[in-house]
Coordinates of C-alpha atoms in Angstrom, one line a residue:
M184 CA -12.1 -123.2 73.8
K185 CA -14.6 -125.1 71.8
E186 CA -12.8 -128.5 72.3
R187 CA -12.4 -127.8 76.0
N188 CA -16.2 -127.2 76.3
N189 CA -17.0 -130.3 74.4
V190 CA -14.8 -132.4 76.7
K191 CA -16.5 -131.0 79.8
Q192 CA -20.0 -131.7 78.4
N193 CA -19.0 -135.3 78.0
E194 CA -17.4 -135.7 81.4
Y195 CA -18.5 -138.6 83.6
K196 CA -21.6 -138.1 85.8
L197 CA -22.0 -140.5 88.7
H198 CA -25.0 -142.8 88.7
D199 CA -25.7 -146.3 89.9
A200 CA -25.2 -148.9 87.3
K201 CA -23.4 -152.2 87.1
L202 CA -20.7 -152.1 84.5
D203 CA -19.2 -155.1 82.6
I204 CA -15.8 -153.6 81.9
L205 CA -14.0 -150.4 83.0
V206 CA -10.9 -149.6 80.9
I207 CA -8.3 -147.4 82.5
S208 CA -6.0 -146.1 79.7
T209 CA -3.6 -143.3 79.0
A210 CA -3.4 -144.6 75.4
C211 CA -7.1 -143.8 75.0
F212 CA -6.2 -140.1 75.4
T213 CA -5.9 -140.4 71.6
A214 CA -9.3 -141.1 70.0
I215 CA -8.1 -143.8 67.5
N216 CA -6.9 -146.0 70.3
R217 CA -10.5 -146.3 71.6
N218 CA -11.7 -148.1 68.5
I219 CA -11.0 -151.6 70.0
Y220 CA -13.4 -150.8 72.8
K221 CA -16.2 -149.9 70.4
L222 CA -16.3 -153.5 69.4
F223 CA -17.2 -154.5 73.0
R224 CA -20.0 -152.0 73.1
N225 CA -21.3 -152.9 69.7
N226 CA -21.5 -156.6 70.9
G227 CA -23.7 -155.7 73.8
V228 CA -21.0 -155.3 76.5
S229 CA -21.4 -152.3 78.8
I230 CA -18.0 -150.6 78.9
E231 CA -16.6 -147.2 79.9
I232 CA -13.1 -145.8 79.6
V233 CA -11.1 -143.7 82.0
V234 CA -8.5 -141.4 80.3
P235 CA -6.4 -138.5 81.5
K236 CA -7.9 -135.0 81.0
T237 CA -4.4 -133.8 80.0
L238 CA -1.0 -135.2 79.3
K239 CA 2.4 -133.5 79.1
F240 CA 4.6 -134.1 76.0
G241 CA 7.9 -132.5 76.9
S242 CA 7.1 -128.9 77.8
V243 CA 3.7 -129.0 76.1
T244 CA 0.5 -129.9 77.8
K245 CA -2.3 -131.3 75.6
E246 CA -6.0 -132.0 76.3
A247 CA -7.5 -135.4 75.6
E248 CA -9.1 -135.8 72.2
I249 CA -12.8 -135.3 72.4
P250 CA -15.2 -138.3 72.0
S251 CA -16.5 -139.4 68.7
H252 CA -20.2 -140.0 68.3
D253 CA -19.7 -143.8 68.6
D254 CA -17.1 -143.9 71.5
P255 CA -18.0 -145.7 74.7
P256 CA -18.7 -143.4 77.6
I257 CA -15.5 -141.7 78.6
V258 CA -14.4 -140.6 82.1
Y259 CA -11.9 -137.7 82.2
L260 CA -9.8 -137.6 85.3
N261 CA -6.7 -135.8 86.4
L262 CA -3.6 -137.9 86.2
K263 CA -1.0 -137.1 88.9
G264 CA 2.6 -137.9 88.2
Q265 CA 4.7 -138.4 85.1
N266 CA 6.2 -141.8 85.8
P267 CA 3.8 -144.6 84.7
R268 CA 5.2 -146.8 87.5
I269 CA 3.9 -144.5 90.2
N270 CA 1.3 -142.2 88.7
R271 CA -2.3 -142.2 89.7
F272 CA -5.8 -140.9 88.7
E273 CA -7.6 -138.6 91.1
N274 CA -11.0 -139.9 92.2
L275 CA -10.5 -143.3 90.6
K276 CA -11.7 -145.2 93.6
E277 CA -14.9 -143.2 93.6
I278 CA -15.5 -144.2 90.0
L279 CA -14.8 -147.9 90.9
N280 CA -17.1 -147.8 93.9
N281 CA -19.9 -146.3 91.8
K282 CA -19.7 -148.4 88.7
K283 CA -18.8 -151.7 90.4
P284 CA -17.4 -153.2 87.2
R285 CA -17.2 -157.0 86.7
V286 CA -13.8 -156.6 85.0
V287 CA -11.2 -153.8 85.2
L288 CA -8.7 -153.6 82.4
L289 CA -5.6 -151.4 83.1
D290 CA -3.8 -150.4 79.9
N291 CA -0.6 -150.0 81.9
E292 CA 2.1 -152.1 83.4
P293 CA 1.1 -154.6 86.1
V294 CA 4.3 -153.6 87.9
S295 CA 3.0 -150.2 89.0
L296 CA 1.5 -148.4 91.9
M297 CA -1.8 -148.0 90.0
A298 CA -2.0 -151.7 89.3
N299 CA -1.7 -152.4 93.0
T300 CA -4.3 -149.8 94.0
I301 CA -6.8 -151.1 91.4
G302 CA -5.9 -154.8 92.2
R303 CA -6.7 -154.3 95.9
W304 CA -10.1 -152.8 95.0
C305 CA -10.9 -155.7 92.7
K306 CA -9.9 -158.3 95.3
L307 CA -12.2 -156.7 97.9
N308 CA -15.1 -156.3 95.4
Q309 CA -14.9 -159.7 93.6
A310 CA -14.0 -158.1 90.3
F311 CA -11.5 -159.5 87.8
F312 CA -8.4 -157.5 87.1
Y313 CA -6.4 -157.6 83.8
C314 CA -3.4 -155.5 82.6
L315 CA -2.1 -154.8 79.2
T316 CA 1.7 -154.5 79.2
Y317 CA 4.3 -153.4 76.7
E318 CA 7.2 -154.7 78.8
N319 CA 10.0 -156.4 77.0
F320 CA 12.9 -156.1 79.6
S321 CA 13.5 -158.6 82.4
L322 CA 12.1 -157.4 85.8
K323 CA 14.8 -159.3 87.7
I324 CA 17.2 -157.0 89.7
R325 CA 20.4 -158.7 88.6
E326 CA 19.5 -158.5 84.9
T327 CA 18.4 -154.8 85.2
L328 CA 21.7 -153.9 86.8
K329 CA 23.6 -155.7 84.1
R330 CA 21.7 -153.9 81.4
I331 CA 21.8 -150.3 82.7
G332 CA 24.2 -150.2 85.6
Y333 CA 24.1 -149.9 89.4
R334 CA 22.5 -146.5 89.4
S335 CA 19.3 -148.3 88.5
L336 CA 19.3 -150.3 91.7
P337 CA 16.7 -148.1 93.6
L338 CA 14.3 -148.3 90.7
A339 CA 14.9 -152.0 90.2
I340 CA 14.1 -152.7 93.9
I341 CA 10.9 -150.6 93.7
K342 CA 9.8 -152.4 90.5
R343 CA 10.5 -155.8 92.2
A344 CA 8.5 -154.9 95.2
L345 CA 5.6 -153.7 93.1
L346 CA 5.8 -156.9 91.1
L347 CA 5.6 -159.1 94.2
M348 CA 2.5 -157.3 95.4
S349 CA 0.6 -157.0 92.1
R350 CA 1.1 -160.7 91.3
N351 CA -1.4 -161.4 94.1
Y352 CA -4.1 -159.3 92.4
V353 CA -3.8 -159.7 88.6
D354 CA -6.1 -162.3 87.0
G355 CA -4.6 -162.0 83.6
V356 CA -1.9 -160.2 81.6
F357 CA -2.2 -159.2 77.9
T358 CA 1.3 -158.8 76.3
V359 CA 2.1 -157.3 72.9
N360 CA 5.4 -159.1 72.2
N361 CA 7.0 -162.5 72.8
E362 CA 9.5 -161.1 75.3
G363 CA 6.7 -159.8 77.6
T364 CA 4.9 -163.1 77.4
E365 CA 8.0 -165.0 78.5
I366 CA 8.8 -162.4 81.3
Y367 CA 5.4 -162.6 82.9
K368 CA 5.1 -166.3 82.6
S369 CA 8.5 -166.7 84.3
E370 CA 7.2 -164.4 87.1
S371 CA 4.3 -166.7 87.7
F372 CA 1.5 -164.3 86.7
N373 CA -1.8 -165.9 85.7
N374 CA -3.3 -166.1 82.2
V375 CA -0.5 -164.5 80.3
V376 CA -1.7 -164.1 76.7
R377 CA -0.1 -162.3 73.7
L378 CA -2.3 -160.1 71.5
P379 CA -1.9 -157.5 68.8
L380 CA -2.3 -153.8 69.3
G381 CA -4.9 -153.8 66.7
F382 CA -5.4 -151.3 63.9
D383 CA -8.8 -150.3 62.6
P384 CA -9.4 -152.3 59.4
D385 CA -11.9 -149.6 58.2
I386 CA -9.0 -147.1 58.2
F387 CA -6.0 -149.2 57.2
K388 CA -6.6 -151.0 54.0
I389 CA -5.7 -151.0 50.3
D390 CA -7.0 -147.8 48.9
N391 CA -6.0 -147.0 45.3
N392 CA -8.0 -143.8 45.2
A393 CA -6.2 -142.4 48.3
R394 CA -2.9 -143.4 46.7
E395 CA -3.6 -141.6 43.5
N396 CA -4.9 -138.5 45.2
I397 CA -1.9 -138.0 47.5
R398 CA 0.6 -138.8 44.7
N399 CA -1.1 -136.2 42.5
R400 CA -1.2 -133.7 45.3
H401 CA 2.5 -134.0 45.9
N402 CA 3.3 -134.4 42.1
I403 CA 4.9 -137.9 42.8
N404 CA 5.8 -140.0 39.8
V405 CA 8.7 -142.0 41.1
P406 CA 9.0 -144.7 43.8
V407 CA 8.3 -143.6 47.3
I408 CA 10.4 -144.8 50.2
A409 CA 8.6 -143.9 53.5
F410 CA 9.4 -143.6 57.1
F411 CA 6.4 -143.0 59.5
G412 CA 6.6 -142.3 63.2
R413 CA 8.8 -140.5 65.7
V414 CA 12.1 -139.0 64.4
C415 CA 14.4 -140.2 67.1
H416 CA 17.7 -142.1 67.4
E417 CA 16.1 -145.4 68.4
K418 CA 14.0 -145.4 65.3
G419 CA 17.1 -145.4 63.2
V420 CA 16.3 -142.5 60.8
H421 CA 20.0 -141.8 60.3
I422 CA 20.5 -145.4 59.1
L423 CA 17.9 -144.9 56.4
I424 CA 19.3 -141.6 55.2
S425 CA 22.8 -143.0 55.1
A426 CA 21.6 -146.0 53.0
L427 CA 19.7 -143.7 50.7
S428 CA 22.8 -141.5 50.2
Q429 CA 24.4 -144.4 48.4
L430 CA 21.5 -144.8 46.0
M431 CA 21.4 -141.3 44.5
Q432 CA 21.7 -142.7 41.0
Y433 CA 18.1 -144.0 41.2
N434 CA 14.9 -142.1 41.0
W435 CA 13.0 -142.0 44.3
V436 CA 11.6 -139.7 47.0
L437 CA 11.7 -140.0 50.7
M438 CA 8.4 -139.5 52.6
I439 CA 8.9 -138.7 56.3
D440 CA 6.9 -137.3 59.1
E441 CA 7.6 -133.6 59.6
F442 CA 9.8 -132.7 62.5
T443 CA 10.7 -129.3 64.0
I444 CA 14.2 -128.5 62.8
Y445 CA 16.7 -128.0 65.7
K446 CA 14.1 -128.9 68.2
N447 CA 16.6 -131.4 69.7
K448 CA 20.0 -132.6 69.0
Y449 CA 18.9 -135.6 66.9
N450 CA 16.6 -133.5 64.7
E451 CA 19.6 -131.3 64.1
T452 CA 21.7 -134.3 63.1
I453 CA 19.0 -135.5 60.7
Q454 CA 18.7 -132.0 59.2
Q455 CA 22.4 -131.9 58.6
L456 CA 22.5 -135.4 57.1
L457 CA 19.7 -134.5 54.7
E458 CA 21.6 -131.4 53.6
T459 CA 25.1 -132.8 53.3
T460 CA 23.9 -135.9 51.4
G461 CA 21.9 -133.9 49.0
I462 CA 18.7 -135.8 49.9
F463 CA 16.8 -132.8 51.3
D464 CA 15.5 -131.9 47.8
R465 CA 14.0 -135.4 47.5
V466 CA 12.2 -135.3 50.8
I467 CA 8.4 -134.9 51.1
F468 CA 7.6 -133.9 54.7
I469 CA 4.1 -134.8 55.9
N470 CA 2.1 -134.1 59.0
P471 CA -1.1 -136.3 58.7
N472 CA -3.4 -137.0 61.6
H473 CA -4.3 -140.5 62.8
H474 CA -7.1 -140.8 60.1
E475 CA -5.0 -139.4 57.3
I476 CA -1.9 -141.5 57.8
A477 CA -3.4 -144.6 56.0
G478 CA -3.7 -142.5 52.8
Y479 CA 0.0 -141.7 52.9
M480 CA 0.8 -145.3 53.6
N481 CA -1.1 -146.2 50.4
A482 CA 0.8 -143.5 48.5
A483 CA 4.2 -145.1 49.5
D484 CA 5.8 -148.1 47.7
V485 CA 8.0 -149.4 50.6
V486 CA 7.9 -148.6 54.3
V487 CA 11.2 -148.7 56.2
M488 CA 11.5 -149.3 60.0
P489 CA 15.3 -149.4 60.8
S490 CA 14.9 -149.5 64.6
I491 CA 17.9 -150.0 66.7
S492 CA 18.1 -151.3 70.3
T493 CA 19.7 -149.4 73.3
P494 CA 20.2 -150.5 76.9
R495 CA 17.0 -148.7 77.8
W496 CA 14.8 -149.3 74.8
V497 CA 14.0 -152.1 72.4
E498 CA 11.1 -151.9 69.9
Q499 CA 8.1 -153.0 72.0
Y500 CA 5.7 -153.3 69.1
G501 CA 5.9 -151.0 66.2
R502 CA 2.4 -150.1 65.1
V503 CA 3.5 -148.8 61.7
A504 CA 4.4 -152.3 60.5
P505 CA 0.8 -153.8 60.8
E506 CA -0.8 -150.6 59.6
A507 CA 1.4 -150.4 56.5
M508 CA 1.0 -154.1 55.8
A509 CA -2.8 -153.7 56.0
C510 CA -2.4 -151.1 53.2
G511 CA -0.6 -153.8 51.2
K512 CA 2.8 -152.2 51.6
K513 CA 6.2 -153.9 51.5
V514 CA 7.8 -153.3 54.9
I515 CA 11.6 -153.5 55.4
A516 CA 12.4 -153.6 59.1
S517 CA 15.4 -154.4 61.3
N518 CA 15.5 -157.6 63.3
S519 CA 14.9 -155.6 66.4
G520 CA 12.5 -156.3 69.2
A521 CA 9.0 -157.2 68.2
L522 CA 9.4 -156.4 64.5
P523 CA 10.2 -159.9 63.3
M524 CA 7.2 -161.2 65.2
L525 CA 4.9 -158.7 63.4
L526 CA 6.2 -159.3 59.9
A527 CA 6.1 -163.0 60.4
G528 CA 7.6 -163.7 57.0
H529 CA 5.4 -161.1 55.2
G530 CA 8.1 -158.4 54.9
V531 CA 11.9 -158.1 54.7
L532 CA 14.2 -158.2 57.7
I533 CA 17.6 -156.6 57.8
K534 CA 20.4 -156.7 60.2
E535 CA 19.8 -154.2 63.0
G536 CA 22.0 -151.1 62.7
S537 CA 23.4 -152.2 59.3
I538 CA 23.5 -149.4 56.7
E539 CA 24.8 -151.9 54.1
S540 CA 22.0 -154.4 54.7
L541 CA 19.4 -151.8 54.3
K542 CA 21.1 -150.4 51.2
I543 CA 21.1 -153.8 49.5
E544 CA 17.4 -154.3 50.1
L545 CA 16.5 -150.8 48.9
E546 CA 18.7 -151.2 45.8
R547 CA 17.0 -154.5 45.0
F548 CA 13.7 -152.7 45.2
L549 CA 14.8 -149.8 43.0
R550 CA 17.0 -151.6 40.5
V551 CA 14.8 -154.7 39.9
G552 CA 11.6 -152.8 40.3
D553 CA 10.7 -155.2 43.1
H554 CA 7.3 -153.6 43.7
Y555 CA 4.6 -155.8 45.1
G556 CA 2.0 -156.7 42.5
T557 CA -1.7 -156.8 43.2
N558 CA -1.8 -160.4 44.4
K559 CA 1.1 -159.9 46.8
E560 CA -0.5 -156.7 48.1
I561 CA -3.8 -158.5 48.8
E562 CA -2.0 -161.4 50.4
I563 CA -0.1 -159.2 52.9
S564 CA -3.1 -157.1 53.6
Q565 CA -5.2 -160.2 54.4
Y566 CA -2.5 -161.4 56.8
A567 CA -2.5 -158.1 58.6
H568 CA -6.3 -157.9 58.8
E569 CA -6.7 -161.5 60.0
S570 CA -3.9 -161.5 62.6
L571 CA -3.2 -157.9 63.6
S572 CA -6.4 -155.9 63.5
I573 CA -8.7 -154.8 66.4
N574 CA -10.9 -157.7 65.4
A575 CA -8.1 -160.2 66.2
Q576 CA -7.4 -158.3 69.4
Y577 CA -11.0 -158.3 70.4
N578 CA -11.4 -162.0 69.9
I579 CA -8.5 -162.8 72.2
M580 CA -9.6 -160.4 74.9
I581 CA -13.2 -161.5 75.0
E582 CA -12.2 -165.1 75.1
Q583 CA -10.1 -164.4 78.2
F584 CA -12.8 -162.4 79.9
N585 CA -15.4 -165.1 79.3
Q586 CA -13.2 -167.7 80.9
N587 CA -13.6 -166.1 84.3
N588 CA -17.1 -164.8 84.0
S589 CA -20.5 -165.7 82.8
P590 CA -20.2 -164.9 79.1
F591 CA -20.4 -161.3 78.1
I592 CA -21.8 -162.1 74.7

C-alpha cells in the first residue's frame, strides 16, 4: 500500500504551463528507462512523461514504479487495451490541451492508433511529433503474408491503413536498428534517424569492487559464463546449455536469471536440460533488480546472447549487449537481428542457431584462457559509453528536435 500511496501523491495535477517536450511511454513504466529524460531536464528543457498506471504481464498486473527524486514530472494514466497497435491512454487529450507541448515524443510505433490520435492533435496545435520505433519487419502486406501466412491478412491491412494515415502526421522517427531505419525510409517517413537505447553510464561501468563482492558472496573462483534476460525460446537458452554440455571437462559456472520452474513449457524444457546434462549443479540463479544487474555483469567473465529468429520475432535491439560491454565484458552473440550492429566488431559473433559454433567459441575461452585483459576491457567499455549510452542517445535526439524548433538548449 505504501508504494500505491506514493504514486498517487506524485500523480499529475493540471495547471497552465507551456511544455517543451511531452514523452508518452510504456517503457517508462520502469524507472530506469526514464534516465534518458533526466538529461533533458538537467539541461534546462521542460519535460514530462506519461506512463501507464498499471501493466499486465501475463496474468499478473503490476503498478508503475514510483518516481525517483530526480525524475522529470510523471503523469500516470490508465492504459486501455493490450495490443500496442490499438491501445490508448485515458484523458491523454486533456493532458495535451493543458500542457500544449512544443514536441510530443511517442515511445511507440508510428503505425498505431495512438500515433494517429496524437499526430492529429499535434497538427492542429502546431506541435512537432516524433516516434521511437523498435520495428524490424517489413510493413508491406505481401511481405507480411509471406512471413507469417494469410491468417495475418486482416492485421496486415489494418497496419497498412494506420501507416498511410500516420505518415501525414509524424515529423521524425527514431529507430533502434538498421532494419527499422530502412523500413521507414522506404515508406517515405520524414527524418528517420537511428539511435541507441541508451544505458545509464553511472550504473553500467567497470566495477572491480562489485565483481569481487558478488563472486565472494556466491563463492565463485572459476570462470563465469552468463546469460541475462528473459528465459524464452527466442533468446536461445537451450543452445547455450547444449553447447556447455559438451564442455563439462572444463571448470566453469553458468550464471542465469532465475525463472519459475514449470511456469511454462519452455521453462520446463530448460529445467530438464539442466538436469539431464548435469549442468544444474553448476548453475548460479540470480534475481537482481535493474540497479543490481550491473554488479552481476561485472562478476561474469563472458556474456552469451544466442538469440534465434522466428517468423514473428527477430532481435530488435538486445539491451544486454551494450550494458555488458559497458562493464568491459566479452560478449558472444548470434548474428541475429540487431546484435551484429551493437557489437560492431567489439565482441564475437556466432552463427545463429549453431550449437557447434557457440561451443567452439566457449571452448576457446575456457581452454586458452581468452579472458579480456585490463586494456581490452577498457577499450570495449569506452566504445559502449561513447556510442551506446544515454548520452549518445540524448545527443541524437536533441539535435533532431533543434532542427525543427528554436533551440532547446
